[in-house]
Short mmCIF file of C-alpha atoms in Angstrom, two decimals:
data_model
loop_
_atom_site.label_atom_id
_atom_site.label_comp_id
_atom_site.label_asym_id
_atom_site.label_seq_id
_atom_site.Cartn_x
_atom_site.Cartn_y
_atom_site.Cartn_z
CA MET A 1 0.54 4.96 -3.85
CA ILE A 2 1.72 3.13 -6.94
CA ARG A 3 -0.54 3.78 -9.91
CA PHE A 4 -0.12 3.43 -13.63
CA LYS A 5 -2.13 3.06 -16.88
CA LYS A 6 -3.35 -0.25 -17.27
CA ARG A 7 -13.15 -29.11 -4.63
CA ALA A 8 -14.83 -31.22 -4.70
CA ALA A 9 -12.27 -33.97 -4.19
CA ILE A 10 -12.41 -36.79 -6.69
CA ALA A 11 -13.37 -40.25 -5.50
CA LEU A 12 -10.55 -42.54 -4.44
CA THR A 13 -11.10 -44.97 -7.28
CA ALA A 14 -11.15 -42.20 -9.85
CA ALA A 15 -8.00 -40.72 -8.36
CA ALA A 16 -6.23 -44.06 -8.54
CA LEU A 17 -7.16 -44.44 -12.19
CA LEU A 18 -5.90 -40.95 -12.85
CA VAL A 19 -2.61 -41.37 -11.02
CA LEU A 20 -1.51 -44.67 -12.53
CA PRO A 21 -0.91 -43.40 -16.07
CA ALA A 22 0.14 -39.97 -14.90
CA CYS A 23 3.06 -40.71 -12.58
CA SER A 24 6.63 -41.75 -12.85
CA GLY A 25 6.33 -44.85 -10.68
CA GLY A 26 8.35 -43.35 -7.84
CA SER A 27 12.01 -42.36 -7.82
CA GLY A 28 11.62 -41.34 -11.46
CA GLU A 29 11.45 -44.92 -12.76
CA SER A 30 8.84 -44.43 -15.46
CA ALA A 31 8.27 -48.04 -16.57
CA GLY A 32 12.04 -48.51 -16.73
CA GLN A 33 12.63 -45.05 -18.18
CA PRO A 34 14.78 -43.17 -15.63
CA ASP A 35 15.27 -40.33 -18.11
CA ARG A 36 11.59 -39.44 -18.24
CA ILE A 37 9.65 -37.44 -15.68
CA THR A 38 6.01 -36.50 -15.15
CA PHE A 39 4.76 -32.96 -14.61
CA TRP A 40 1.25 -32.18 -13.35
CA THR A 41 0.00 -28.76 -14.40
CA PRO A 42 -3.20 -26.91 -13.47
CA HIS A 43 -3.04 -25.01 -16.77
CA THR A 44 -5.31 -27.39 -18.65
CA THR A 45 -6.69 -25.48 -21.64
CA PRO A 46 -5.45 -26.72 -25.04
CA GLU A 47 -3.50 -23.54 -25.76
CA ARG A 48 -1.76 -23.48 -22.38
CA LEU A 49 -1.07 -27.21 -22.52
CA ALA A 50 0.50 -26.90 -25.96
CA ALA A 51 2.75 -24.08 -24.76
CA GLN A 52 3.96 -26.16 -21.81
CA GLN A 53 4.57 -29.17 -24.02
CA LYS A 54 6.66 -27.00 -26.34
CA VAL A 55 8.84 -25.90 -23.42
CA ALA A 56 9.11 -29.53 -22.25
CA ALA A 57 10.22 -30.61 -25.73
CA ALA A 58 12.92 -27.94 -25.78
CA PHE A 59 14.12 -29.14 -22.37
CA GLU A 60 14.26 -32.75 -23.63
CA ALA A 61 16.26 -31.68 -26.66
CA GLU A 62 18.80 -30.01 -24.40
CA SER A 63 18.94 -32.46 -21.49
CA GLY A 64 17.81 -35.79 -22.90
CA ILE A 65 15.17 -35.96 -20.17
CA GLY A 66 11.65 -36.43 -21.48
CA VAL A 67 8.68 -34.81 -19.77
CA ASP A 68 5.10 -36.06 -19.75
CA VAL A 69 2.97 -32.96 -19.25
CA VAL A 70 -0.26 -34.05 -17.56
CA PRO A 71 -3.14 -31.57 -17.23
CA MET A 72 -4.77 -31.85 -13.83
CA ALA A 73 -7.02 -29.29 -12.18
CA ALA A 74 -5.99 -28.13 -8.74
CA ALA A 75 -9.13 -29.65 -7.25
CA ASP A 76 -7.97 -33.08 -8.43
CA GLN A 77 -4.32 -32.82 -7.49
CA ASP A 78 -4.79 -33.14 -3.71
CA GLN A 79 -6.45 -36.56 -3.64
CA ALA A 80 -4.39 -37.84 -6.56
CA LEU A 81 -1.14 -37.02 -4.75
CA VAL A 82 -2.27 -38.66 -1.51
CA THR A 83 -3.32 -41.78 -3.42
CA GLY A 84 -0.08 -41.86 -5.40
CA ALA A 85 2.05 -41.41 -2.29
CA ALA A 86 0.31 -44.35 -0.63
CA SER A 87 1.09 -46.58 -3.62
CA GLY A 88 4.59 -45.21 -4.20
CA ASN A 89 3.55 -43.84 -7.57
CA VAL A 90 4.01 -40.08 -7.68
CA PRO A 91 4.72 -37.44 -10.33
CA ASP A 92 8.06 -35.68 -10.31
CA VAL A 93 6.88 -32.08 -10.49
CA ILE A 94 3.54 -30.46 -9.62
CA MET A 95 2.61 -26.85 -10.21
CA ALA A 96 0.25 -25.82 -7.42
CA ALA A 97 -0.94 -22.90 -5.30
CA ALA A 98 0.80 -21.85 -2.09
CA SER A 99 -2.07 -23.18 0.06
CA GLN A 100 -1.57 -26.63 -1.49
CA THR A 101 2.15 -26.49 -0.87
CA SER A 102 1.55 -25.75 2.82
CA ALA A 103 -0.94 -28.61 3.15
CA TRP A 104 1.23 -31.15 1.32
CA ASN A 105 4.31 -30.13 3.25
CA ALA A 106 2.45 -30.56 6.56
CA GLN A 107 1.47 -34.08 5.43
CA GLY A 108 5.07 -34.97 4.63
CA LEU A 109 4.35 -35.36 0.92
CA LEU A 110 6.98 -32.96 -0.40
CA ASP A 111 10.73 -33.10 -0.81
CA ALA A 112 11.20 -29.60 0.54
CA GLU A 113 14.98 -29.97 0.59
CA ALA A 114 15.03 -30.57 -3.17
CA ALA A 115 12.86 -27.50 -3.75
CA ALA A 116 15.06 -25.37 -1.51
CA GLU A 117 18.18 -26.56 -3.32
CA THR A 118 16.62 -25.76 -6.69
CA THR A 119 15.62 -22.29 -5.53
CA LYS A 120 19.12 -21.68 -4.22
CA ALA A 121 20.67 -22.88 -7.47
CA LEU A 122 18.63 -20.31 -9.37
CA GLY A 123 19.46 -17.64 -6.81
CA THR A 124 16.98 -17.11 -3.98
CA GLU A 125 17.61 -13.39 -4.16
CA THR A 126 16.36 -13.31 -7.75
CA PHE A 127 12.85 -14.31 -6.66
CA ASN A 128 9.89 -12.32 -5.40
CA GLN A 129 10.55 -12.49 -1.66
CA LYS A 130 6.87 -12.48 -0.67
CA ALA A 131 6.36 -15.47 -2.94
CA VAL A 132 9.35 -17.25 -1.39
CA ALA A 133 7.87 -16.61 2.06
CA ALA A 134 4.44 -17.87 0.93
CA LEU A 135 6.04 -21.14 -0.18
CA SER A 136 8.22 -21.55 2.94
CA PRO A 137 5.88 -22.93 5.65
CA GLN A 138 8.80 -24.20 7.72
CA GLY A 139 11.41 -21.56 7.07
CA GLN A 140 12.75 -22.82 3.74
CA PRO A 141 11.14 -23.04 0.29
CA ALA A 142 8.98 -26.15 -0.03
CA ALA A 143 8.31 -25.22 -3.66
CA VAL A 144 9.97 -23.03 -6.28
CA PRO A 145 7.98 -19.85 -7.06
CA SER A 146 6.68 -19.75 -10.62
CA ASP A 147 4.05 -17.12 -11.41
CA GLY A 148 0.96 -15.42 -10.03
CA TRP A 149 -1.47 -12.53 -10.25
CA THR A 150 -2.69 -9.75 -8.00
CA HIS A 151 -5.63 -7.44 -7.57
CA VAL A 152 -5.34 -3.97 -9.02
CA ILE A 153 -7.66 -1.00 -8.83
CA ALA A 154 -8.41 0.27 -12.31
CA TYR A 155 -9.70 3.83 -12.32
CA ARG A 156 -10.91 6.34 -14.84
CA ALA A 157 -8.46 9.20 -14.53
CA ASP A 158 -10.86 11.52 -16.36
CA LEU A 159 -13.75 10.76 -14.01
CA LEU A 160 -11.70 11.14 -10.86
CA GLU A 161 -10.52 14.51 -12.10
CA LYS A 162 -14.08 15.51 -12.90
CA ALA A 163 -15.16 14.59 -9.37
CA GLY A 164 -12.21 16.43 -7.86
CA VAL A 165 -10.81 13.24 -6.38
CA LYS A 166 -7.17 12.29 -6.11
CA PRO A 167 -6.06 8.68 -6.57
CA PRO A 168 -6.29 7.05 -3.11
CA THR A 169 -3.31 5.81 -1.14
CA SER A 170 -5.14 3.89 1.62
CA LEU A 171 -8.41 2.08 2.22
CA ALA A 172 -9.83 5.09 4.05
CA GLU A 173 -9.00 7.36 1.12
CA LEU A 174 -10.45 4.79 -1.28
CA ALA A 175 -13.75 4.74 0.63
CA THR A 176 -13.91 8.53 0.66
CA ALA A 177 -13.10 8.77 -3.04
CA ALA A 178 -15.75 6.18 -3.96
CA THR A 179 -18.38 8.01 -1.90
CA THR A 180 -17.53 11.38 -3.42
CA ILE A 181 -17.73 10.04 -6.96
CA LYS A 182 -21.19 8.62 -6.35
CA GLU A 183 -22.39 11.89 -4.85
CA LYS A 184 -20.93 14.15 -7.55
CA LEU A 185 -21.21 12.05 -10.69
CA GLY A 186 -24.14 9.76 -9.91
CA ILE A 187 -22.25 6.61 -10.88
CA THR A 188 -20.71 3.79 -8.87
CA GLY A 189 -17.57 4.86 -7.08
CA LEU A 190 -15.88 1.45 -6.84
CA ALA A 191 -17.23 -1.78 -8.28
CA LEU A 192 -16.12 -4.99 -6.52
CA GLY A 193 -17.60 -8.24 -5.29
CA THR A 194 -19.91 -7.48 -2.36
CA GLN A 195 -22.70 -10.09 -2.51
CA PRO A 196 -22.84 -11.75 0.94
CA GLY A 197 -21.58 -15.31 1.16
CA THR A 198 -20.02 -15.39 -2.31
CA ALA A 199 -16.48 -16.08 -3.46
CA ALA A 200 -16.40 -12.63 -5.05
CA ALA A 201 -17.17 -10.91 -1.76
CA THR A 202 -14.67 -13.17 0.01
CA GLU A 203 -11.92 -11.88 -2.25
CA GLY A 204 -13.14 -8.31 -1.88
CA VAL A 205 -13.10 -8.51 1.91
CA GLN A 206 -9.65 -10.07 2.13
CA SER A 207 -8.21 -7.77 -0.52
CA LEU A 208 -9.27 -4.55 1.17
CA PHE A 209 -8.97 -5.72 4.77
CA GLN A 210 -5.37 -6.90 4.41
CA SER A 211 -4.42 -3.71 2.58
CA ALA A 212 -5.48 -1.88 5.75
CA GLY A 213 -3.20 -3.97 7.97
CA CYS A 214 -5.87 -6.42 9.11
CA GLU A 215 -4.75 -10.00 9.80
CA LEU A 216 -7.14 -12.95 9.93
CA VAL A 217 -4.96 -14.99 12.26
CA THR A 218 -1.60 -14.41 13.89
CA GLY A 219 0.42 -17.14 15.58
CA GLY A 220 -2.62 -19.37 15.80
CA GLN A 221 -4.79 -16.65 17.35
CA VAL A 222 -7.80 -15.41 15.37
CA THR A 223 -7.46 -11.63 15.11
CA ILE A 224 -10.19 -10.66 12.64
CA ASP A 225 -11.81 -8.60 15.43
CA SER A 226 -8.75 -6.37 15.91
CA PRO A 227 -9.11 -2.57 15.70
CA ALA A 228 -7.50 -2.60 12.24
CA CYS A 229 -10.02 -5.17 11.00
CA THR A 230 -12.96 -3.35 12.56
CA GLN A 231 -11.89 -0.11 10.90
CA ALA A 232 -11.49 -1.99 7.61
CA ALA A 233 -15.06 -3.30 7.95
CA GLU A 234 -16.30 0.26 8.39
CA GLN A 235 -14.49 1.40 5.26
CA PHE A 236 -15.62 -1.68 3.33
CA LEU A 237 -19.23 -0.70 4.02
CA LYS A 238 -18.60 2.78 2.65
CA VAL A 239 -17.10 1.30 -0.50
CA ARG A 240 -20.04 -1.10 -0.88
CA ASN A 241 -22.49 1.75 -0.46
CA SER A 242 -20.82 3.68 -3.28
CA SER A 243 -22.62 1.38 -5.74
CA THR A 244 -25.58 2.72 -7.69
CA SER A 245 -26.51 -0.79 -8.82
CA GLY A 246 -26.73 -2.83 -5.61
CA ASP A 247 -24.30 -5.59 -4.72
CA PHE A 248 -21.92 -6.91 -7.32
CA ASP A 249 -20.55 -10.29 -8.28
CA VAL A 250 -17.50 -10.60 -10.55
CA PRO A 251 -19.31 -10.33 -13.93
CA SER A 252 -21.51 -7.41 -12.88
CA ALA A 253 -18.63 -5.48 -11.31
CA ARG A 254 -16.60 -5.84 -14.50
CA ALA A 255 -19.61 -4.91 -16.64
CA ALA A 256 -20.17 -1.75 -14.61
CA TYR A 257 -16.68 -0.51 -15.35
CA LEU A 258 -16.66 -1.60 -18.99
CA SER A 259 -19.94 0.24 -19.53
CA GLY A 260 -18.70 3.46 -17.98
CA ASN A 261 -21.07 3.16 -15.02
CA ALA A 262 -18.28 2.81 -12.45
CA ALA A 263 -15.27 5.05 -11.98
CA MET A 264 -13.12 2.43 -10.26
CA LEU A 265 -12.88 -1.36 -10.33
CA LEU A 266 -11.19 -3.84 -7.98
CA PHE A 267 -10.20 -6.77 -10.17
CA SER A 268 -7.40 -9.16 -11.00
CA THR A 269 -4.81 -8.45 -13.66
CA HIS A 270 -6.97 -10.49 -16.07
CA ILE A 271 -8.79 -7.20 -16.80
CA LEU A 272 -5.89 -5.82 -18.84
CA ASP A 273 -6.92 -7.23 -22.22
CA GLU A 274 -10.61 -6.58 -21.68
CA LEU A 275 -10.10 -2.85 -21.16
CA ALA A 276 -8.43 -2.67 -24.56
CA GLY A 277 -11.26 -4.47 -26.35
CA LEU A 278 -9.17 -7.56 -27.01
CA ASP A 279 -11.58 -10.04 -25.42
CA LYS A 280 -14.70 -10.42 -27.54
CA ALA A 281 -16.46 -12.19 -24.66
CA ASN A 282 -16.16 -9.09 -22.47
CA PRO A 283 -15.98 -6.01 -24.69
CA PRO A 284 -16.06 -2.40 -23.47
CA THR A 285 -19.60 -1.03 -23.88
CA CYS A 286 -19.21 2.58 -22.77
CA ALA A 287 -20.64 5.25 -25.04
CA GLU A 288 -17.19 6.40 -26.14
CA CYS A 289 -16.07 2.82 -26.76
CA LYS A 290 -18.29 2.47 -29.82
CA GLN A 291 -16.05 4.77 -31.81
CA ASP A 292 -12.84 3.94 -29.97
CA PRO A 293 -12.59 0.37 -28.63
CA LYS A 294 -9.43 1.33 -26.75
CA PHE A 295 -11.02 4.34 -25.04
CA LEU A 296 -11.02 2.68 -21.61
CA ALA A 297 -7.42 1.58 -21.98
CA THR A 298 -6.34 5.16 -22.71
CA GLN A 299 -8.40 6.64 -19.86
CA THR A 300 -7.58 4.01 -17.25
CA ASP A 301 -4.79 4.27 -14.71
CA PHE A 302 -3.98 1.57 -12.17
CA ILE A 303 -3.25 1.40 -8.48
CA THR A 304 -0.99 -1.62 -8.22
CA VAL A 305 -0.24 -1.20 -4.50
CA LEU A 306 -3.04 0.50 -2.59
CA ASP A 307 -1.08 1.40 0.53
CA PRO A 308 2.71 1.67 0.08
CA LYS A 309 3.06 1.76 3.87
CA ASN A 310 1.43 -1.69 4.01
CA PRO A 311 2.18 -3.31 0.63
CA ARG A 312 -0.07 -6.37 0.68
CA GLN A 313 -1.87 -7.00 -2.58
CA TYR A 314 -4.34 -9.87 -2.65
CA GLY A 315 -3.36 -12.44 -5.24
CA SER A 316 -2.20 -15.93 -6.04
CA VAL A 317 1.21 -17.61 -5.87
CA LEU A 318 1.96 -20.75 -7.88
CA GLY A 319 5.04 -22.89 -7.38
CA TYR A 320 6.77 -26.03 -8.61
CA ASN A 321 6.53 -28.83 -6.02
CA ILE A 322 8.72 -31.97 -5.91
CA PRO A 323 6.97 -34.88 -4.13
CA GLN A 324 8.72 -37.34 -1.85
CA GLY A 325 9.77 -40.34 -3.96
CA ALA A 326 10.13 -38.32 -7.17
CA ASN A 327 13.20 -38.22 -9.36
CA SER A 328 14.37 -35.11 -7.56
CA GLU A 329 17.54 -34.66 -9.61
CA ALA A 330 15.73 -34.66 -12.96
CA ALA A 331 12.87 -32.63 -11.47
CA GLY A 332 15.31 -29.98 -10.29
CA LYS A 333 16.89 -29.76 -13.72
CA TYR A 334 13.49 -29.35 -15.35
CA ILE A 335 12.43 -26.62 -12.92
CA GLN A 336 15.70 -24.77 -13.40
CA TYR A 337 15.13 -24.87 -17.16
CA VAL A 338 11.53 -23.61 -17.08
CA MET A 339 12.58 -20.86 -14.66
CA SER A 340 15.38 -19.66 -16.93
CA LYS A 341 15.65 -20.53 -20.62
CA GLY A 342 11.99 -21.57 -20.83
CA TYR A 343 10.58 -18.98 -18.45
CA VAL A 344 9.38 -16.30 -20.83
CA ASP A 345 7.76 -18.89 -23.11
CA THR A 346 6.09 -20.41 -20.04
CA LEU A 347 4.57 -17.05 -19.09
CA ALA A 348 3.58 -16.13 -22.63
CA VAL A 349 0.15 -17.81 -22.65
CA ALA A 350 -2.36 -15.58 -20.81
CA ALA A 351 0.39 -13.24 -19.69
CA GLU A 352 -2.18 -10.93 -18.09
CA GLY A 353 -2.78 -13.64 -15.47
CA ARG A 354 0.77 -14.98 -15.18
CA LEU A 355 3.18 -12.45 -13.75
CA PRO A 356 6.72 -13.67 -13.04
CA LEU A 357 7.68 -14.55 -9.48
CA ARG A 358 11.32 -14.68 -10.46
CA ASN A 359 12.16 -11.06 -11.13
CA GLY A 360 15.32 -11.68 -13.09
CA THR A 361 18.82 -13.10 -12.86
CA PRO A 362 21.81 -12.06 -10.74
CA GLU A 363 23.18 -10.24 -13.78
CA LYS A 364 19.83 -8.74 -14.85
CA PRO A 365 17.67 -8.35 -11.72
CA ASN A 366 14.53 -7.24 -13.62
CA GLU A 367 14.97 -9.33 -16.77
CA TYR A 368 11.75 -11.35 -16.45
CA LEU A 369 9.62 -8.49 -15.16
CA ASP A 370 10.68 -6.43 -18.16
CA ALA A 371 10.15 -9.36 -20.53
CA TRP A 372 6.60 -9.81 -19.16
CA GLY A 373 5.73 -6.36 -20.42
CA THR A 374 6.62 -7.40 -23.98
CA LEU A 375 4.40 -10.50 -23.99
CA GLY A 376 1.21 -10.32 -26.02
CA ILE A 377 -2.06 -10.27 -24.07
CA GLY A 378 -5.58 -11.20 -25.07
CA PRO A 379 -6.73 -14.15 -27.19
CA ASN A 380 -4.52 -13.30 -30.15
CA HIS A 381 -1.47 -12.04 -28.21
CA ASP A 382 -1.05 -9.31 -30.80
CA VAL A 383 -0.41 -6.36 -28.46
CA ASN A 384 1.51 -6.18 -25.20
CA SER A 385 1.11 -4.33 -21.92
CA THR A 386 3.94 -1.92 -22.61
CA GLU A 387 2.36 -0.85 -25.90
CA LEU A 388 -1.06 -0.42 -24.28
CA TYR A 389 -0.21 1.07 -20.92
CA GLY A 390 3.43 2.13 -21.01
CA LYS A 391 6.70 1.12 -19.36
CA ASP A 392 5.77 2.85 -16.10
CA PHE A 393 2.74 0.57 -15.83
CA VAL A 394 4.92 -2.51 -16.27
CA ASP A 395 7.26 -1.22 -13.56
CA GLY A 396 4.21 -0.65 -11.36
CA MET A 397 3.00 -4.19 -11.92
CA GLY A 398 6.45 -5.36 -10.85
CA LYS A 399 5.94 -3.57 -7.55
CA GLY A 400 2.42 -4.98 -7.30
CA ILE A 401 3.37 -8.63 -7.82
CA ASN A 402 6.26 -8.18 -5.39
CA ALA A 403 3.64 -7.18 -2.81
CA VAL A 404 1.49 -10.31 -3.41
CA TYR A 405 0.03 -11.61 -0.14
CA GLN A 406 -2.66 -13.88 1.23
CA TRP A 407 -3.54 -14.48 4.85
CA GLY A 408 -1.75 -17.52 6.27
CA ASP A 409 0.44 -18.37 3.29
CA GLY A 410 3.81 -19.73 4.38
CA THR A 411 2.76 -20.01 8.04
CA PRO A 412 1.26 -22.70 10.30
CA ASP A 413 -2.02 -20.80 9.93
CA ALA A 414 -2.28 -21.57 6.20
CA GLU A 415 -4.82 -24.39 6.65
CA LEU A 416 -7.18 -22.27 8.73
CA ALA A 417 -6.87 -19.30 6.40
CA GLY A 418 -7.39 -21.47 3.35
CA ILE A 419 -10.56 -23.08 4.67
CA THR A 420 -11.90 -19.72 5.79
CA LEU A 421 -11.36 -18.39 2.29
CA ARG A 422 -12.77 -21.39 0.41
CA GLN A 423 -15.89 -21.54 2.59
CA SER A 424 -16.51 -17.77 2.32
CA VAL A 425 -16.72 -17.58 6.12
CA LEU A 426 -16.16 -13.83 6.39
CA ALA A 427 -18.39 -12.95 3.45
CA GLY A 428 -21.13 -14.93 5.17
CA LYS A 429 -21.29 -12.22 7.84
CA LEU A 430 -21.58 -9.25 5.50
CA ASP A 431 -25.37 -9.22 5.84
CA LEU A 432 -24.89 -8.07 9.42
CA LEU A 433 -22.79 -5.15 8.23
CA TYR A 434 -25.28 -4.22 5.53
CA GLN A 435 -28.15 -4.36 8.03
CA GLY A 436 -26.53 -1.62 10.07
CA ARG A 437 -24.91 -3.63 12.83
CA PRO A 438 -21.81 -1.91 14.29
CA PRO A 439 -18.56 -2.93 12.55
CA ALA A 440 -17.14 -4.18 15.88
CA GLU A 441 -20.12 -6.50 16.26
CA VAL A 442 -19.65 -7.75 12.72
CA THR A 443 -15.95 -8.53 13.12
CA ALA A 444 -16.75 -10.24 16.45
CA ALA A 445 -19.21 -12.46 14.56
CA MET A 446 -16.55 -13.11 11.94
CA LYS A 447 -14.13 -14.14 14.68
CA GLN A 448 -16.64 -16.55 16.19
CA ALA A 449 -17.23 -18.13 12.78
CA VAL A 450 -13.49 -18.56 12.18
CA GLU A 451 -13.05 -20.01 15.69
CA GLU A 452 -15.67 -22.63 14.79
CA VAL A 453 -13.66 -23.54 11.71
CA LYS A 454 -10.51 -23.73 13.80
CA ALA A 455 -12.18 -26.03 16.34
CA GLY A 456 -12.96 -28.47 13.53
CA LEU A 457 -9.36 -28.83 12.34
#
């Protein structure tokens, strides 16, 4: 155990209109400007966009290569890239999720060799190796790892002690702990997304199932009905039944913990600022929090890797992609800059949701992980994770992000896994589990549903 304190696709016409002003015109020839490249980013809020533009300006000052930073939501990138590739008008760099990298690479849209060369130039060994694997669908990096986030389990150390429960080190122990807390303290043991058919429950299922060694699909074979998955379903039901407030979605699960009505919470690292009262939109509301807004931050410890024997933390991996036809030389230089001199500044906006996937440099292997702990979190960025939760927590988060994992990423099964996740296929069968059907019957139904998705590919 590692624990520490703290598409709808756009229409073709719309995509074409979007791509024309947002691309380099292929081979980096931006209207006769070979020293200017285009970067598509999914970080589209004004603050995040401004931060990226600042890094781009610093790169231009050093290299003489200008960068047009174009905000584009992930849901829009897919069709826009396909349309641009057909017209020979593509951007030079795209930040995108691992599932997008796998899909684009399979379609022949990426210059994987350029990405691999850029990764090698930076030092492949300096990167999070699970992230490298997630972005290597054909054995070599098809994108350069940038940043990501993972699930953590936040828990009230005081409440676990009161219930006589030790911090869990496996899914089975987690289920037992959650049940005991409900029985002894009369509050929710573990709050997480459990509403059938929802995205929240989809994440909850995958997060806990994969931590228990369950695989959705292996080598093209659907294995969600394996003994490990069936046992995970049984434990998931116990965790769900530890709620005193019915089934949760994301807002209600968070609210339960912030109000003191849940002893544990499965959530992304975005919870870090909220526990400390830094996010006015989601303030702590527990009784003790009225006098001490940071009460939860001081009483909360974190499990950053649930099962050290099977370190697979649900999360997201983002990477820099270089499309076929892009100015690959200039793109590589830009990526190398933002992953070195500009890296910390790139991570600095919303640091709680942007953990480094490059751990450090050959000379300083943990340089960027350590730097992440000094970055301000919350809307005002006026306090950092180290100050709130301690250096041991930052080290723990380093272990957590280095265990980041999602079913299918970096394998030929990525498309099937991605569709299964986006369509909440597994969560759609939770009603059967809640109605008392045997876990083996439930995972068999899950398998049938995934097989139907597979047949449609």
